[in-house]
């Protein structure tokens, strides 16, 4: 149990993929234009990471060392494609919103990094938790960053929630300013770098205390 | 020595082949399971758009299936043949939906569906795909703003050529300052689409 606690602490704080390992920046920067986008892609990534870690770990002894990376990529790519098919088939609006980003999970190095550095050396259960918590740690950063950019860029939070929960959820969207013209920089890519830098600074500040 | 080496290479290759086969099998299984739900959800998404362009109670045919193919035209901006959807009531074509491509958006093409009735009036316009700046140029989407409804009921007779422009350029259409290239592109492509429909009226509207 204490093992799992340690893994969770690593994923959410000490080794957080978003603000400490700084792996997986491609989706971090591209998708986090709104809180919901960040959260959705974060959760999709967490699922892929948990499943890929859990599937590599039990067969790790059968994978020859020389070809481990191609085999890992093969497994990850297949899992992502399966998730892509499923979202396209059953949650069309979410597919429309995340569209091109789901296949990008394959190229997200954090997935391969956790398989290589954790699942290839550990038992199945801890590997599963490592993938899950690392993924949720990333999802947390993506959500925060998305929220930050959406708040400053559009003056709202949770916009687009109706794409996931159905049209009735659209009254959950929070509007903070009556007549807000938007702050475009926050929505454009530079806003992602600036926002991420602020989050990293914040984490370092909390740790320095 | 050489034999050992060869053995190692073959086991490695065999492992790679087995993993590839397993992955391909899993993918094919999932492809077949999800194929028909994917087709259905795509068709549903398209129907929703088509229904926004022409209200469903105006026609009684299966719009998605009732199409004619038209050749590339500079007025539509298409480079390949595209399908024109035809809405019929009692076997009379009462309206068509044409896909128009504006090549001159702020960043790349803007694809729209334009619904036009027998009297050459616009029933509705919807943007299908675009790459305009999020939060700035994307007010052409119905999810973001009502702007696109400005086109409703406009026609070549009611709106002169000069008025097919944003207000800043002396035209009839609102715009958001700081993002005028996007609406200019959409207005121009919609105008040209109306010209196309007028020129090809016989072909498009004869059932």
Tab-separated table of C-alpha atoms in Angstrom:
chain	number	residue	atom	x	y	z
A	1	UNK	CA	0.000	0.000	0.000
A	2	UNK	CA	2.789	2.411	0.868
A	3	UNK	CA	4.255	1.599	-2.539
A	4	UNK	CA	1.128	2.796	-4.270
A	5	UNK	CA	1.143	5.936	-2.114
A	6	UNK	CA	4.698	6.643	-3.166
A	7	UNK	CA	3.813	6.083	-6.832
A	8	UNK	CA	0.849	8.445	-6.501
A	9	UNK	CA	2.976	11.112	-4.808
A	10	UNK	CA	5.564	10.810	-7.594
A	11	UNK	CA	2.908	11.134	-10.287
A	12	UNK	CA	1.061	14.077	-8.836
A	13	UNK	CA	3.931	16.024	-7.309
A	14	UNK	CA	7.566	14.891	-7.056
A	15	UNK	CA	7.972	13.552	-10.601
A	16	UNK	CA	4.954	15.228	-12.197
A	17	UNK	CA	5.237	14.742	-15.995
A	18	UNK	CA	3.887	18.204	-16.769
A	19	UNK	CA	5.925	20.444	-14.499
A	20	UNK	CA	8.923	18.310	-13.398
A	21	UNK	CA	9.773	15.776	-16.104
A	22	UNK	CA	8.513	18.209	-18.775
A	23	UNK	CA	7.680	15.310	-21.043
A	24	UNK	CA	4.653	15.349	-23.293
A	25	UNK	CA	4.831	19.051	-24.053
A	26	UNK	CA	3.296	18.690	-27.515
A	27	UNK	CA	-0.267	18.115	-26.228
A	28	UNK	CA	0.396	20.298	-23.186
A	29	UNK	CA	0.958	23.290	-25.389
A	30	UNK	CA	-1.413	22.532	-28.249
A	31	UNK	CA	-4.582	21.344	-26.548
A	32	UNK	CA	-4.799	23.439	-23.412
A	33	UNK	CA	-6.792	26.310	-24.913
A	34	UNK	CA	-9.625	25.482	-22.531
A	35	UNK	CA	-10.062	23.635	-19.267
A	36	UNK	CA	-12.295	20.943	-20.735
A	37	UNK	CA	-9.916	20.283	-23.646
A	38	UNK	CA	-7.023	19.874	-21.224
A	39	UNK	CA	-8.980	17.614	-18.906
A	40	UNK	CA	-10.313	15.395	-21.712
A	41	UNK	CA	-6.960	14.851	-23.375
A	42	UNK	CA	-5.347	14.389	-19.961
A	43	UNK	CA	-7.775	11.628	-19.032
A	44	UNK	CA	-7.389	9.956	-22.436
A	45	UNK	CA	-3.604	10.017	-21.939
A	46	UNK	CA	-3.932	8.629	-18.410
A	47	UNK	CA	-6.018	5.713	-19.697
A	48	UNK	CA	-3.472	4.973	-22.432
A	49	UNK	CA	-0.614	5.141	-19.926
A	50	UNK	CA	-2.295	2.866	-17.384
A	51	UNK	CA	-3.271	0.308	-20.029
A	52	UNK	CA	0.076	0.365	-21.845
A	53	UNK	CA	2.057	0.024	-18.610
A	54	UNK	CA	-0.206	-2.817	-17.485
A	55	UNK	CA	0.108	-4.626	-20.821
A	56	UNK	CA	3.869	-4.279	-21.186
A	57	UNK	CA	4.753	-5.328	-17.636
A	58	UNK	CA	3.457	-8.960	-17.730
A	59	UNK	CA	5.160	-9.673	-21.082
A	60	UNK	CA	8.374	-7.748	-20.356
A	61	UNK	CA	10.408	-10.959	-20.015
A	62	UNK	CA	9.433	-12.071	-23.527
A	63	UNK	CA	10.542	-8.859	-25.179
A	64	UNK	CA	14.155	-9.081	-26.382
A	65	UNK	CA	16.132	-6.085	-25.103
A	66	UNK	CA	17.346	-5.130	-28.589
A	67	UNK	CA	13.869	-4.580	-29.979
A	68	UNK	CA	12.106	-3.383	-26.838
A	69	UNK	CA	11.505	0.157	-28.081
A	70	UNK	CA	9.806	-0.838	-31.373
A	71	UNK	CA	7.670	-3.359	-29.477
A	72	UNK	CA	6.691	-0.731	-26.891
A	73	UNK	CA	5.739	1.707	-29.645
A	74	UNK	CA	3.770	-1.000	-31.439
A	75	UNK	CA	1.770	-1.743	-28.273
A	76	UNK	CA	1.179	1.923	-27.453
A	77	UNK	CA	0.173	2.770	-31.042
A	78	UNK	CA	-2.309	-0.110	-31.154
A	79	UNK	CA	-3.884	0.901	-27.843
A	80	UNK	CA	-4.201	4.529	-28.942
A	81	UNK	CA	-5.798	3.481	-32.228
A	82	UNK	CA	-8.302	1.311	-30.356
A	83	UNK	CA	-9.186	4.230	-28.045
A	84	UNK	CA	-9.411	6.528	-31.089
A	85	UNK	CA	-11.860	4.128	-32.803
A	86	UNK	CA	-13.939	3.832	-29.654
A	87	UNK	CA	-14.241	7.584	-29.071
A	88	UNK	CA	-15.082	8.136	-32.750
A	89	UNK	CA	-17.748	5.455	-32.596
A	90	UNK	CA	-19.389	6.245	-29.280
A	91	UNK	CA	-18.590	9.859	-28.247
A	92	UNK	CA	-18.705	11.764	-31.554
A	93	UNK	CA	-18.784	15.316	-30.060
A	94	UNK	CA	-15.679	14.628	-28.009
A	95	UNK	CA	-14.064	13.221	-31.139
A	96	UNK	CA	-14.865	16.448	-32.928
A	97	UNK	CA	-13.303	18.483	-30.125
A	98	UNK	CA	-10.141	16.425	-29.629
A	99	UNK	CA	-9.969	15.087	-33.189
A	100	UNK	CA	-6.398	15.214	-34.343
A	101	UNK	CA	-4.925	15.203	-30.850
A	102	UNK	CA	-5.807	11.620	-29.947
A	103	UNK	CA	-3.427	10.023	-32.475
A	104	UNK	CA	-0.803	12.420	-31.109
A	105	UNK	CA	-0.813	10.497	-27.816
A	106	UNK	CA	1.358	7.945	-29.652
A	107	UNK	CA	4.084	10.504	-30.128
A	108	UNK	CA	3.763	11.735	-26.552
A	109	UNK	CA	7.095	10.677	-25.087
A	110	UNK	CA	5.730	10.486	-21.531
A	111	UNK	CA	3.880	7.267	-22.463
A	112	UNK	CA	7.003	5.597	-23.833
A	113	UNK	CA	9.095	7.028	-20.998
A	114	UNK	CA	6.974	5.390	-18.292
A	115	UNK	CA	6.865	2.067	-20.148
A	116	UNK	CA	10.631	2.095	-20.582
A	117	UNK	CA	11.595	3.346	-17.143
A	118	UNK	CA	8.912	1.700	-14.996
A	119	UNK	CA	6.805	-1.014	-16.617
A	120	UNK	CA	9.817	-2.759	-18.183
A	121	UNK	CA	11.296	-3.280	-14.694
A	122	UNK	CA	8.329	-3.713	-12.346
A	123	UNK	CA	5.416	-6.020	-11.612
A	124	UNK	CA	2.041	-5.497	-13.284
A	125	UNK	CA	0.095	-3.914	-10.407
A	126	UNK	CA	2.612	-1.179	-9.522
A	127	UNK	CA	3.116	-0.560	-13.275
A	128	UNK	CA	-0.589	-0.022	-13.743
A	129	UNK	CA	-0.675	2.473	-10.870
A	130	UNK	CA	2.428	4.226	-12.144
A	131	UNK	CA	0.834	4.761	-15.573
A	132	UNK	CA	-2.447	5.828	-14.017
A	133	UNK	CA	-1.003	8.324	-11.529
A	134	UNK	CA	1.583	9.743	-13.924
A	135	UNK	CA	-1.248	10.206	-16.436
A	136	UNK	CA	-3.532	11.805	-13.866
A	137	UNK	CA	-0.659	14.029	-12.762
A	138	UNK	CA	-0.317	15.186	-16.372
A	139	UNK	CA	-4.099	15.565	-16.632
A	140	UNK	CA	-4.013	17.776	-13.546
A	141	UNK	CA	-1.404	20.068	-15.109
A	142	UNK	CA	-3.253	20.138	-18.449
A	143	UNK	CA	-6.489	21.060	-16.655
A	144	UNK	CA	-4.833	23.813	-14.596
A	145	UNK	CA	-3.041	25.231	-17.619
A	146	UNK	CA	-6.204	25.018	-19.727
A	147	UNK	CA	-8.182	26.724	-16.979
A	148	UNK	CA	-5.575	29.460	-16.655
A	149	UNK	CA	-5.494	30.143	-20.406
A	150	UNK	CA	-9.269	29.992	-20.756
A	151	UNK	CA	-9.783	32.331	-17.791
A	152	UNK	CA	-7.420	34.984	-19.089
A	153	UNK	CA	-8.078	34.402	-22.782
A	154	UNK	CA	-11.858	34.187	-22.832
A	155	UNK	CA	-12.975	35.104	-19.329
A	156	UNK	CA	-14.775	31.790	-18.877
A	157	UNK	CA	-14.182	28.400	-17.292
A	158	UNK	CA	-15.590	24.996	-18.302
A	159	UNK	CA	-16.687	26.205	-21.754
A	160	UNK	CA	-17.311	23.216	-23.995
A	161	UNK	CA	-18.519	21.043	-21.099
A	162	UNK	CA	-21.733	20.532	-23.081
A	163	UNK	CA	-19.701	18.624	-25.686
A	164	UNK	CA	-19.078	15.947	-23.068
A	165	UNK	CA	-22.109	15.995	-20.772
A	166	UNK	CA	-24.747	16.968	-23.349
A	167	UNK	CA	-26.412	20.289	-24.195
A	168	UNK	CA	-28.082	20.596	-20.768
A	169	UNK	CA	-24.660	21.059	-19.170
A	170	UNK	CA	-24.024	24.319	-21.004
A	171	UNK	CA	-25.355	26.323	-18.038
A	172	UNK	CA	-22.428	25.016	-15.975
A	173	UNK	CA	-20.103	27.279	-17.956
A	174	UNK	CA	-18.774	30.031	-15.713
A	175	UNK	CA	-18.588	33.579	-17.076
A	176	UNK	CA	-16.488	35.906	-14.972
A	177	UNK	CA	-16.714	39.228	-16.732
A	178	UNK	CA	-19.868	40.676	-18.231
A	179	UNK	CA	-18.336	42.157	-21.333
A	180	UNK	CA	-14.894	40.683	-21.854
A	181	UNK	CA	-13.072	41.247	-25.103
A	182	UNK	CA	-10.644	38.400	-24.579
A	183	UNK	CA	-6.899	38.358	-24.185
A	184	UNK	CA	-5.703	36.620	-27.313
A	185	UNK	CA	-2.135	35.991	-26.170
A	186	UNK	CA	-3.341	33.516	-23.562
A	187	UNK	CA	-5.132	31.413	-26.192
A	188	UNK	CA	-2.329	31.439	-28.751
A	189	UNK	CA	0.710	29.127	-28.343
A	190	UNK	CA	2.922	31.689	-26.514
A	191	UNK	CA	0.262	31.778	-23.789
A	192	UNK	CA	0.846	28.066	-23.240
A	193	UNK	CA	4.571	28.578	-22.639
A	194	UNK	CA	3.982	31.528	-20.329
A	195	UNK	CA	1.250	29.698	-18.413
A	196	UNK	CA	3.370	26.552	-18.037
A	197	UNK	CA	6.303	28.652	-16.807
A	198	UNK	CA	4.021	30.198	-14.179
A	199	UNK	CA	2.880	26.752	-13.012
A	200	UNK	CA	6.485	25.504	-12.768
A	201	UNK	CA	7.474	28.630	-10.841
A	202	UNK	CA	4.521	28.138	-8.507
A	203	UNK	CA	5.497	24.536	-7.808
A	204	UNK	CA	9.126	25.487	-7.137
A	205	UNK	CA	7.982	28.260	-4.832
A	206	UNK	CA	5.802	25.892	-2.800
A	207	UNK	CA	8.661	23.382	-2.564
A	208	UNK	CA	11.182	26.034	-1.514
A	209	UNK	CA	9.178	26.807	1.600
B	1	UNK	CA	30.029	-18.145	-32.785
B	2	UNK	CA	28.325	-17.288	-36.053
B	3	UNK	CA	25.640	-19.879	-35.315
B	4	UNK	CA	24.896	-18.309	-31.926
B	5	UNK	CA	24.614	-14.953	-33.549
B	6	UNK	CA	22.233	-16.255	-36.201
B	7	UNK	CA	20.104	-17.927	-33.561
B	8	UNK	CA	19.796	-14.729	-31.616
B	9	UNK	CA	18.810	-12.781	-34.716
B	10	UNK	CA	16.118	-15.291	-35.613
B	11	UNK	CA	14.582	-15.365	-32.128
B	12	UNK	CA	14.513	-11.570	-32.056
B	13	UNK	CA	12.930	-11.424	-35.504
B	14	UNK	CA	10.405	-14.091	-34.520
B	15	UNK	CA	9.465	-12.119	-31.408
B	16	UNK	CA	8.964	-8.967	-33.480
B	17	UNK	CA	6.781	-10.861	-35.962
B	18	UNK	CA	4.650	-12.364	-33.187
B	19	UNK	CA	4.129	-8.981	-31.524
B	20	UNK	CA	3.223	-7.369	-34.867
B	21	UNK	CA	0.728	-10.136	-35.652
B	22	UNK	CA	-0.890	-9.841	-32.227
B	23	UNK	CA	-1.185	-6.071	-32.574
B	24	UNK	CA	-2.634	-6.290	-36.109
B	25	UNK	CA	-5.170	-8.873	-34.978
B	26	UNK	CA	-6.316	-6.696	-32.088
B	27	UNK	CA	-6.613	-3.703	-34.416
B	28	UNK	CA	-8.624	-5.573	-37.059
B	29	UNK	CA	-11.024	-6.893	-34.428
B	30	UNK	CA	-11.596	-3.392	-33.068
B	31	UNK	CA	-11.889	-1.949	-36.561
B	32	UNK	CA	-14.740	-4.338	-37.368
B	33	UNK	CA	-16.474	-3.811	-34.029
B	34	UNK	CA	-16.437	-0.034	-34.325
B	35	UNK	CA	-16.896	0.361	-38.082
B	36	UNK	CA	-20.663	0.632	-38.236
B	37	UNK	CA	-21.022	2.836	-35.123
B	38	UNK	CA	-18.363	5.147	-36.638
B	39	UNK	CA	-20.207	5.369	-39.974
B	40	UNK	CA	-23.464	5.996	-38.153
B	41	UNK	CA	-22.048	8.731	-35.970
B	42	UNK	CA	-20.417	10.434	-38.983
B	43	UNK	CA	-23.687	10.338	-40.877
B	44	UNK	CA	-25.505	11.676	-37.809
B	45	UNK	CA	-23.044	14.564	-37.501
B	46	UNK	CA	-23.510	15.390	-41.172
B	47	UNK	CA	-27.309	15.180	-40.904
B	48	UNK	CA	-27.282	17.633	-38.000
B	49	UNK	CA	-25.386	20.118	-40.157
B	50	UNK	CA	-27.614	19.530	-43.180
B	51	UNK	CA	-30.700	19.993	-41.015
B	52	UNK	CA	-29.366	23.317	-39.779
B	53	UNK	CA	-28.889	24.500	-43.350
B	54	UNK	CA	-32.319	23.353	-44.558
B	55	UNK	CA	-35.046	22.685	-41.943
B	56	UNK	CA	-36.032	19.017	-41.990
B	57	UNK	CA	-39.781	19.728	-42.351
B	58	UNK	CA	-39.296	21.333	-45.787
B	59	UNK	CA	-38.427	18.085	-47.565
B	60	UNK	CA	-39.355	14.418	-47.563
B	61	UNK	CA	-36.442	12.638	-49.248
B	62	UNK	CA	-33.227	11.174	-47.855
B	63	UNK	CA	-30.961	14.176	-48.297
B	64	UNK	CA	-27.711	12.367	-47.584
B	65	UNK	CA	-28.321	9.886	-50.413
B	66	UNK	CA	-29.919	12.219	-52.972
B	67	UNK	CA	-26.890	13.916	-54.474
B	68	UNK	CA	-25.508	14.940	-57.844
B	69	UNK	CA	-21.826	15.248	-58.521
B	70	UNK	CA	-20.530	18.546	-59.914
B	71	UNK	CA	-17.201	19.315	-61.573
B	72	UNK	CA	-14.601	21.722	-60.215
B	73	UNK	CA	-15.633	25.349	-60.595
B	74	UNK	CA	-13.777	28.547	-59.677
B	75	UNK	CA	-17.046	29.805	-58.172
B	76	UNK	CA	-17.108	26.972	-55.632
B	77	UNK	CA	-13.367	26.668	-55.120
B	78	UNK	CA	-13.466	22.869	-55.380
B	79	UNK	CA	-10.565	21.018	-56.976
B	80	UNK	CA	-12.359	17.675	-57.221
B	81	UNK	CA	-15.919	16.692	-58.039
B	82	UNK	CA	-18.174	17.323	-55.075
B	83	UNK	CA	-21.669	16.223	-54.128
B	84	UNK	CA	-24.547	18.677	-54.118
B	85	UNK	CA	-27.359	17.585	-51.772
B	86	UNK	CA	-30.870	18.027	-53.070
B	87	UNK	CA	-33.909	18.469	-50.855
B	88	UNK	CA	-37.114	17.296	-52.521
B	89	UNK	CA	-40.757	17.508	-51.655
B	90	UNK	CA	-43.129	15.352	-53.736
B	91	UNK	CA	-40.212	14.716	-56.095
B	92	UNK	CA	-39.705	18.419	-56.780
B	93	UNK	CA	-36.300	19.832	-55.903
B	94	UNK	CA	-37.105	22.618	-53.468
B	95	UNK	CA	-33.599	23.438	-52.332
B	96	UNK	CA	-29.963	22.406	-52.755
B	97	UNK	CA	-27.028	22.324	-50.381
B	98	UNK	CA	-23.709	23.192	-51.976
B	99	UNK	CA	-20.309	22.934	-50.374
B	100	UNK	CA	-18.329	26.138	-50.934
B	101	UNK	CA	-14.645	26.552	-50.223
B	102	UNK	CA	-13.188	29.965	-49.393
B	103	UNK	CA	-9.494	29.756	-50.252
B	104	UNK	CA	-8.595	33.072	-48.608
B	105	UNK	CA	-9.290	32.648	-44.891
B	106	UNK	CA	-6.819	34.067	-42.385
B	107	UNK	CA	-5.135	30.679	-42.192
B	108	UNK	CA	-6.152	28.425	-45.019
B	109	UNK	CA	-9.415	27.236	-46.440
B	110	UNK	CA	-12.847	27.688	-44.905
B	111	UNK	CA	-15.395	25.072	-45.960
B	112	UNK	CA	-19.062	25.921	-45.705
B	113	UNK	CA	-22.397	24.343	-46.583
B	114	UNK	CA	-24.765	26.755	-48.308
B	115	UNK	CA	-28.481	25.963	-48.586
B	116	UNK	CA	-30.255	27.706	-51.485
B	117	UNK	CA	-33.952	27.452	-52.377
B	118	UNK	CA	-35.753	27.623	-55.748
B	119	UNK	CA	-36.088	31.392	-55.509
B	120	UNK	CA	-32.301	31.759	-55.185
B	121	UNK	CA	-32.623	32.720	-51.526
B	122	UNK	CA	-30.146	31.482	-48.925
B	123	UNK	CA	-31.825	29.193	-46.404
B	124	UNK	CA	-28.775	28.864	-44.230
B	125	UNK	CA	-24.989	28.704	-44.162
B	126	UNK	CA	-22.826	26.636	-41.800
B	127	UNK	CA	-19.066	26.382	-41.504
B	128	UNK	CA	-17.887	22.762	-41.628
B	129	UNK	CA	-14.125	23.164	-41.242
B	130	UNK	CA	-11.768	26.088	-40.792
B	131	UNK	CA	-8.428	26.896	-39.196
B	132	UNK	CA	-9.132	30.479	-38.141
B	133	UNK	CA	-7.692	31.849	-34.895
B	134	UNK	CA	-9.501	30.339	-31.883
B	135	UNK	CA	-11.230	33.035	-29.868
B	136	UNK	CA	-10.918	35.596	-32.656
B	137	UNK	CA	-11.825	34.465	-36.155
B	138	UNK	CA	-13.934	31.520	-35.047
B	139	UNK	CA	-17.141	33.534	-34.596
B	140	UNK	CA	-18.146	32.181	-38.009
B	141	UNK	CA	-18.989	28.902	-36.188
B	142	UNK	CA	-22.587	28.573	-35.021
B	143	UNK	CA	-21.344	27.193	-31.674
B	144	UNK	CA	-19.471	30.418	-30.995
B	145	UNK	CA	-21.742	33.147	-32.365
B	146	UNK	CA	-24.913	33.816	-34.328
B	147	UNK	CA	-23.000	35.751	-37.028
B	148	UNK	CA	-23.456	33.101	-39.701
B	149	UNK	CA	-27.241	33.591	-39.505
B	150	UNK	CA	-26.748	36.998	-41.175
B	151	UNK	CA	-26.848	35.122	-44.459
B	152	UNK	CA	-30.350	33.748	-43.931
B	153	UNK	CA	-32.834	34.809	-46.636
B	154	UNK	CA	-30.273	36.940	-48.466
B	155	UNK	CA	-30.251	36.685	-52.276
B	156	UNK	CA	-28.571	38.228	-55.295
B	157	UNK	CA	-31.712	40.262	-56.055
B	158	UNK	CA	-32.086	41.713	-52.575
B	159	UNK	CA	-28.432	42.390	-51.902
B	160	UNK	CA	-26.421	44.103	-54.623
B	161	UNK	CA	-22.910	42.985	-55.488
B	162	UNK	CA	-21.344	45.849	-53.512
B	163	UNK	CA	-23.303	44.988	-50.393
B	164	UNK	CA	-21.781	41.494	-50.235
B	165	UNK	CA	-19.038	42.803	-47.974
B	166	UNK	CA	-18.404	43.674	-44.330
B	167	UNK	CA	-19.723	47.041	-43.133
B	168	UNK	CA	-16.187	48.425	-43.012
B	169	UNK	CA	-15.950	47.914	-46.795
B	170	UNK	CA	-19.357	49.481	-47.388
B	171	UNK	CA	-21.314	46.246	-47.276
B	172	UNK	CA	-24.214	44.760	-45.338
B	173	UNK	CA	-22.453	42.409	-42.950
B	174	UNK	CA	-21.342	42.853	-39.352
B	175	UNK	CA	-17.835	41.873	-38.308
B	176	UNK	CA	-15.665	41.848	-35.217
B	177	UNK	CA	-12.896	44.422	-35.403
B	178	UNK	CA	-9.504	42.778	-35.552
B	179	UNK	CA	-10.937	39.832	-37.459
B	180	UNK	CA	-12.180	41.050	-40.836
B	181	UNK	CA	-10.264	38.721	-43.142
B	182	UNK	CA	-12.289	35.730	-41.957
B	183	UNK	CA	-15.806	37.174	-42.628
B	184	UNK	CA	-14.609	38.688	-45.924
B	185	UNK	CA	-13.595	35.219	-47.102
B	186	UNK	CA	-16.890	33.637	-46.036
B	187	UNK	CA	-19.007	36.423	-47.574
B	188	UNK	CA	-17.105	36.190	-50.860
B	189	UNK	CA	-17.395	32.424	-51.104
B	190	UNK	CA	-21.112	32.498	-50.239
B	191	UNK	CA	-21.709	35.187	-52.882
B	192	UNK	CA	-19.874	33.131	-55.495
B	193	UNK	CA	-21.849	30.078	-54.464
B	194	UNK	CA	-25.091	31.957	-55.205
B	195	UNK	CA	-23.720	32.941	-58.618
B	196	UNK	CA	-22.895	29.292	-59.253
B	197	UNK	CA	-26.346	28.143	-58.282
B	198	UNK	CA	-27.928	30.747	-60.569
B	199	UNK	CA	-25.735	29.799	-63.535
B	200	UNK	CA	-26.395	26.094	-63.063
B	201	UNK	CA	-29.973	26.376	-61.924
B	202	UNK	CA	-31.449	24.077	-64.525
B	203	UNK	CA	-29.080	21.277	-63.733
B	204	UNK	CA	-29.249	21.580	-59.961
B	205	UNK	CA	-33.000	21.961	-59.632
B	206	UNK	CA	-34.282	19.514	-62.249
B	207	UNK	CA	-35.099	16.200	-60.680
